[in-house]
Short mmCIF file of C-alpha atoms in Angstrom, two decimals:
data_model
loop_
_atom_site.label_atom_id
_atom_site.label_comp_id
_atom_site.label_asym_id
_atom_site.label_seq_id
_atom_site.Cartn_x
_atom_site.Cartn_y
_atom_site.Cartn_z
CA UNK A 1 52.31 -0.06 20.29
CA UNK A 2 51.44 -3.46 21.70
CA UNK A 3 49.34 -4.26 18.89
CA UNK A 4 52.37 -3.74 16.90
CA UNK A 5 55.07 -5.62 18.91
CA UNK A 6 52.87 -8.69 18.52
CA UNK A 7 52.43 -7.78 14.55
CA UNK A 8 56.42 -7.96 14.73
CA UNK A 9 56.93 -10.58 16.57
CA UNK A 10 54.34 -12.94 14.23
CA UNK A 11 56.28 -11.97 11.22
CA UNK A 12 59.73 -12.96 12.50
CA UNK A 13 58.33 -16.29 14.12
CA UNK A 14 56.19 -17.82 11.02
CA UNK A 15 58.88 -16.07 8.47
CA UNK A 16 61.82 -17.12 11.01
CA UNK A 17 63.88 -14.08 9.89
CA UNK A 18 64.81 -11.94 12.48
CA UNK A 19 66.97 -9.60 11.17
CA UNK A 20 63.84 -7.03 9.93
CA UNK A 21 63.39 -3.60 10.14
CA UNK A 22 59.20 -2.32 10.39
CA UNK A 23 58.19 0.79 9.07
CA UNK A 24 54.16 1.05 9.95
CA UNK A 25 53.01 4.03 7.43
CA UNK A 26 49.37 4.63 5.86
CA UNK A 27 48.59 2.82 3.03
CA UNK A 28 51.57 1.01 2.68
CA UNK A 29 52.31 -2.49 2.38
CA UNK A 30 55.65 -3.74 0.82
CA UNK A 31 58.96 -5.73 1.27
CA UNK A 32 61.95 -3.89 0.60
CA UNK A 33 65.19 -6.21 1.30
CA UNK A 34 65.12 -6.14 5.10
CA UNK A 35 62.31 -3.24 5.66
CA UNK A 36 59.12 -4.45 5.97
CA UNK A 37 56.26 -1.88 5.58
CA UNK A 38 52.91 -1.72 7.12
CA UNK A 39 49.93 -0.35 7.52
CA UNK A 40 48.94 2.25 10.29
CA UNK A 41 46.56 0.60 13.19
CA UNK A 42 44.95 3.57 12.80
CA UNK A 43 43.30 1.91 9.25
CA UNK A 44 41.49 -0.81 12.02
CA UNK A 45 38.12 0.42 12.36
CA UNK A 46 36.47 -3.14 12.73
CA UNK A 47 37.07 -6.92 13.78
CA UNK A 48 37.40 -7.86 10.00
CA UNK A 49 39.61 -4.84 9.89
CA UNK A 50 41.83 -6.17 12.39
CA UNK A 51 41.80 -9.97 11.08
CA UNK A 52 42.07 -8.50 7.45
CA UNK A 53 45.13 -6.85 8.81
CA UNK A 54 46.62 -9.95 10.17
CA UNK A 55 46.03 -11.53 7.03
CA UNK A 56 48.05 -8.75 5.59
CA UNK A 57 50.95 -9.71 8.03
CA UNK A 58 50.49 -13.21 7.53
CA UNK A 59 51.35 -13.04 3.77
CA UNK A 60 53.87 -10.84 3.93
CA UNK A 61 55.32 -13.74 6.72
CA UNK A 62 54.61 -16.45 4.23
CA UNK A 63 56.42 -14.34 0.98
CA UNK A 64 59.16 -14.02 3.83
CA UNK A 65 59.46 -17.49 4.38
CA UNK A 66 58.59 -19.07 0.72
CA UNK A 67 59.35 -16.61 -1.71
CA UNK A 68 62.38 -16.19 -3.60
CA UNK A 69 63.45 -13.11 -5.15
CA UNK A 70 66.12 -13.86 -7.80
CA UNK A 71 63.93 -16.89 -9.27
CA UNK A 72 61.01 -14.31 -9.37
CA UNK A 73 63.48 -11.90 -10.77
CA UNK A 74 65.03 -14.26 -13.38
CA UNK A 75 61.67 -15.53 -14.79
CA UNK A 76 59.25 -12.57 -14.85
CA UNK A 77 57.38 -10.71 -17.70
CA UNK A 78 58.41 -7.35 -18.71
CA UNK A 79 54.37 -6.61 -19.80
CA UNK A 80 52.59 -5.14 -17.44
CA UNK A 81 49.32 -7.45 -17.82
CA UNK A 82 51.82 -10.48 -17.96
CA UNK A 83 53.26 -9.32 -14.99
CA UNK A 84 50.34 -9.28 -12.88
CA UNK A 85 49.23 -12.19 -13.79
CA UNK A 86 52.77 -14.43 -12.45
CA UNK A 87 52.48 -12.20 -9.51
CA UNK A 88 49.12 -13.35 -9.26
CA UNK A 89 49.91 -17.02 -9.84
CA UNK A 90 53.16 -16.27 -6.76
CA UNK A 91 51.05 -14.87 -4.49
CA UNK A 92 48.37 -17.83 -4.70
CA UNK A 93 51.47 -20.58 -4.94
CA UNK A 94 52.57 -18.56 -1.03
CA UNK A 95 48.95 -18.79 0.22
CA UNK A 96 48.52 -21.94 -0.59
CA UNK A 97 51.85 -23.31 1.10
CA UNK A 98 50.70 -21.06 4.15
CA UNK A 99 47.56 -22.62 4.46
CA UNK A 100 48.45 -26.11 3.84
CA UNK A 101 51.40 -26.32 6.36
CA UNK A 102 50.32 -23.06 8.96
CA UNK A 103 46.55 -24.25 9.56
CA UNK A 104 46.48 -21.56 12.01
CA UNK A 105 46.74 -18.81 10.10
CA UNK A 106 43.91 -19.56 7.28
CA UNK A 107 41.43 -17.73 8.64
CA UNK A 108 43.26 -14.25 8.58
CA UNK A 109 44.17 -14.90 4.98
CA UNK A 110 40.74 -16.24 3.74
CA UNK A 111 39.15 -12.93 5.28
CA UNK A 112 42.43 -11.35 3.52
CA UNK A 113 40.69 -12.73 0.11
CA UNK A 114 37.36 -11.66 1.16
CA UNK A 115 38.41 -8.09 1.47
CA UNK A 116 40.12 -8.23 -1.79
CA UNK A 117 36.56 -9.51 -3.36
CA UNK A 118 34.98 -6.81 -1.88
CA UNK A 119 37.27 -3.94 -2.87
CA UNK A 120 37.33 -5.29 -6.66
CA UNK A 121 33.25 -5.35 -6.35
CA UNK A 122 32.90 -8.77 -7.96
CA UNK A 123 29.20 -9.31 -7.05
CA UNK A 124 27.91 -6.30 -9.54
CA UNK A 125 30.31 -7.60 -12.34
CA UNK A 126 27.71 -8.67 -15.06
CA UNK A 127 29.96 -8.52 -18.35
CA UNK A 128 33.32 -9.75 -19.13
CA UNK A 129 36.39 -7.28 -19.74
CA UNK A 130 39.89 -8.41 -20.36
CA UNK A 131 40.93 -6.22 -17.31
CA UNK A 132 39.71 -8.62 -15.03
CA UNK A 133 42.04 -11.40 -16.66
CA UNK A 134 43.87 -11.00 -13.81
CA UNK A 135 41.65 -11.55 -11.00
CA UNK A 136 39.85 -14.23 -12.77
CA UNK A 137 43.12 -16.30 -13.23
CA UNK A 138 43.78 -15.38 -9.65
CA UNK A 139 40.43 -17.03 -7.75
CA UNK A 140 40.50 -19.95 -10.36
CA UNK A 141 44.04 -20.70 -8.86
CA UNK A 142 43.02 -20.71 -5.83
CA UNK A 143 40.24 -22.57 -6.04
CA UNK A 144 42.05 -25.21 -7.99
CA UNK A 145 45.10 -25.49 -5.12
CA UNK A 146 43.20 -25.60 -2.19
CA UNK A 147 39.61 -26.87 -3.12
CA UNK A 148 37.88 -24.70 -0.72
CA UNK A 149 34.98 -22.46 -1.58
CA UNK A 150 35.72 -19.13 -2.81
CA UNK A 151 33.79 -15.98 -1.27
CA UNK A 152 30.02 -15.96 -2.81
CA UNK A 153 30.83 -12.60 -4.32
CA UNK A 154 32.97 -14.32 -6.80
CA UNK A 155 30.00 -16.88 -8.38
CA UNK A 156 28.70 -14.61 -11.25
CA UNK A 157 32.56 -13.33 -12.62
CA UNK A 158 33.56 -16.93 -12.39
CA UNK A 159 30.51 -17.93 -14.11
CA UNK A 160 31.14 -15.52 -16.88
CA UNK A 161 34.78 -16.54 -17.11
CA UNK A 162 34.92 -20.21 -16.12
CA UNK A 163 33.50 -21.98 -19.89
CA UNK A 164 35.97 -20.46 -21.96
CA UNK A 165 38.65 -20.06 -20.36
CA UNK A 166 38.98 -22.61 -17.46
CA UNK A 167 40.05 -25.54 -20.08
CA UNK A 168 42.48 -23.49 -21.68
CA UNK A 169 44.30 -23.28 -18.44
CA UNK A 170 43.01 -26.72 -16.36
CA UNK A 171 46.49 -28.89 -17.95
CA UNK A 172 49.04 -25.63 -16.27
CA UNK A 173 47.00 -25.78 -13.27
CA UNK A 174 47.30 -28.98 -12.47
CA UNK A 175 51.03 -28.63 -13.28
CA UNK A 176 51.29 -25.93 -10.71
CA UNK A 177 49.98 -27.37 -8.23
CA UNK A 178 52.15 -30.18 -8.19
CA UNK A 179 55.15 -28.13 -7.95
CA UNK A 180 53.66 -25.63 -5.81
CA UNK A 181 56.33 -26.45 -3.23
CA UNK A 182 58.98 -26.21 -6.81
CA UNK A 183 59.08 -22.32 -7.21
CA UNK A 184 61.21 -22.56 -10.15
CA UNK A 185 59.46 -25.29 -11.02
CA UNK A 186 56.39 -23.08 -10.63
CA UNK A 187 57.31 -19.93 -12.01
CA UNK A 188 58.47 -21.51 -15.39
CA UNK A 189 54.82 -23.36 -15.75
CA UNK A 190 53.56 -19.97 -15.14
CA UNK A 191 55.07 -18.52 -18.04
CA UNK A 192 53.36 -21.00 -20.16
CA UNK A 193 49.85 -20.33 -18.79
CA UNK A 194 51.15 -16.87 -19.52
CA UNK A 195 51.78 -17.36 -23.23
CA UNK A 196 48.96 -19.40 -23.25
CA UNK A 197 46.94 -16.68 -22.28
CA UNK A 198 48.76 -14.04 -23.99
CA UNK A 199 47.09 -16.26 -26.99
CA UNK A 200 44.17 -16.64 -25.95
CA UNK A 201 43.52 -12.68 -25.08
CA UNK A 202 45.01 -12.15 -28.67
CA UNK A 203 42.60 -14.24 -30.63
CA UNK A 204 39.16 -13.44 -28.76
CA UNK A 205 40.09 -9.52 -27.11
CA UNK A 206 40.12 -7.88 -31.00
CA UNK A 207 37.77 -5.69 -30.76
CA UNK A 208 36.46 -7.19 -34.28
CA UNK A 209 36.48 -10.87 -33.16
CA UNK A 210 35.75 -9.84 -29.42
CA UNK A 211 31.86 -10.78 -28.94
CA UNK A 212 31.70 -13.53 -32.31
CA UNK A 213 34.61 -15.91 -31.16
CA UNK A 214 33.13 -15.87 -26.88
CA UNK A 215 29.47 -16.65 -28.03
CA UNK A 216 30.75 -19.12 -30.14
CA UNK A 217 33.42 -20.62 -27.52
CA UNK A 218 30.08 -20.31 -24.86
CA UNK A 219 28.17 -21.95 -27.47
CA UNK A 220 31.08 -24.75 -27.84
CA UNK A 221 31.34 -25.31 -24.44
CA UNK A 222 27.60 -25.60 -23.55
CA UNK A 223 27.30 -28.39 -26.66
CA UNK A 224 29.86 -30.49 -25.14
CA UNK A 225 28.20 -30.61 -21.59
CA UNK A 226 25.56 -31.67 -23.41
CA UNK A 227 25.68 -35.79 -23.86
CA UNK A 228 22.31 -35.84 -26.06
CA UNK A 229 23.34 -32.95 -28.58
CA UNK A 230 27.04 -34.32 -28.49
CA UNK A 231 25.84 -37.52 -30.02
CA UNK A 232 23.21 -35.71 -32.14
CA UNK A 233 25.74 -33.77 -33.72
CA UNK A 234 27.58 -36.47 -34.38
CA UNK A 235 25.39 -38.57 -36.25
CA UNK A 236 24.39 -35.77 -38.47
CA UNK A 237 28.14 -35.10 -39.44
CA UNK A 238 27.83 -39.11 -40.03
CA UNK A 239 24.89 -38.96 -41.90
CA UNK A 240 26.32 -36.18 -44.00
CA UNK A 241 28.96 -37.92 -44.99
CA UNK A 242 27.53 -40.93 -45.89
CA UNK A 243 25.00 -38.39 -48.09
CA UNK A 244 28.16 -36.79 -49.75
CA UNK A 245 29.52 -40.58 -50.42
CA UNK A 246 26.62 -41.46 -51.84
CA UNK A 247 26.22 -39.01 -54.35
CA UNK A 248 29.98 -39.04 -55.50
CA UNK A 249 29.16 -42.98 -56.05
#
């Protein structure tokens, strides 16, 4: 009951809303106007349990404090996977504003993300799927915003992920997070990332294109990293055209 009262209290004092009503029920975590509903302490069976729970309380403080619901209402997807993803891109613009300007309360939520890693399994993820668009879009947000390192569970999705689809995205992220404190400002960037993506999953997810255009966009990328086989290539195409020139002369 104690642990609970001081649960409250943290809420009302980072959110600074008072006027809220806790419901503490298993397996539930939610804000519903005024009601705020959380977890049993009976799900604490550890110290990451308890710090992952205070991350849990932190957030929902932060969304409290940061969030609001008719510009998330006015601007959001009807799609489910579109959906996700601006809640996704919301939840990491809240995170980031609570870790920036509430340096106390970082730790809970980065042991908050390293729970979520660990629940989604990202260490035995060997092969992309577009079902993980989500997550992907999430941890390269969040990487991007607050330039921290990201759990070491996340290296080999990101590594799968990052070449072709980090520089379709780098332009919107910058633009988010320079209005991260700009939530319409925010929100409406995320819809283009959205339809940007929406694009993107449309042209390399068919299941007859799928495996052809990512080798080749893997193949792309790795080229251009490459300064010596950058300027190889383009003194063939050079040479090339100075052959086709030639023989039309």
């Amino acid at each position: 009951d104690s642990f609970n009262k001081s649960i409250i209290s943290t809420i009302k004092s980072i959110s600074n809303k008072k006027d809220l009503d806790f419901y503490f029920k298993k397996d539930s975590i939610k804000i519903d106007g005024n009601k705020i509903y959380l977890p049993e302490i009976s799900t604490i069976k550890n110290q990451i349990d308890l710090k992952n729970f205070r991350g849990i309380a932190d957030f929902i403080a932060l969304k409290l404090k940061f969030h609001n619901v008719k510009i998330y209402n006015y601007f959001k997807p009807r799609e489910k996977l579109f959906l996700e993803l601006y809640d996704a891109l919301e939840e990491t613009r809240i995170v980031s504003l609570g870790s920036t300007y509430l340096k106390g309360i970082s730790s809970n939520l980065k042991t908050r993300l390293n729970v979520f890693c660990r629940t989604n399994q990202f260490e035995q993820i060997k092969k992309r799927d577009n079902s993980q668009i989500t997550q992907v879009i999430k941890l390269f947000s969040i990487d991007y915003f607050l330039q921290k390192d990201l759990p070491k569970s996340t290296i080999n999705l990101l590594s799968l992920w990052k070449p072709i689809i980090f520089p379709e995205i780098l332009e919107n992220l910058e633009y988010l997070k320079n209005n991260i404190n700009n939530q319409k400002h925010f929100a409406i960037e995320s819809i283009n990332l959205i339809k940007k993506l929406k694009k993107f999953i449309n042209k390399n997810f068919s299941d007859k294109n799928k495996e052809k255009t990512l080798k080749r966009s893997e193949e792309h990328t790795s080229e251009l990293q490459s300064r010596t086989n950058l300027v190889c290539r383009l003194l063939l195409e050079k040479k090339k055209q100075h052959k086709n020139n030639t023989t039309t002369q």
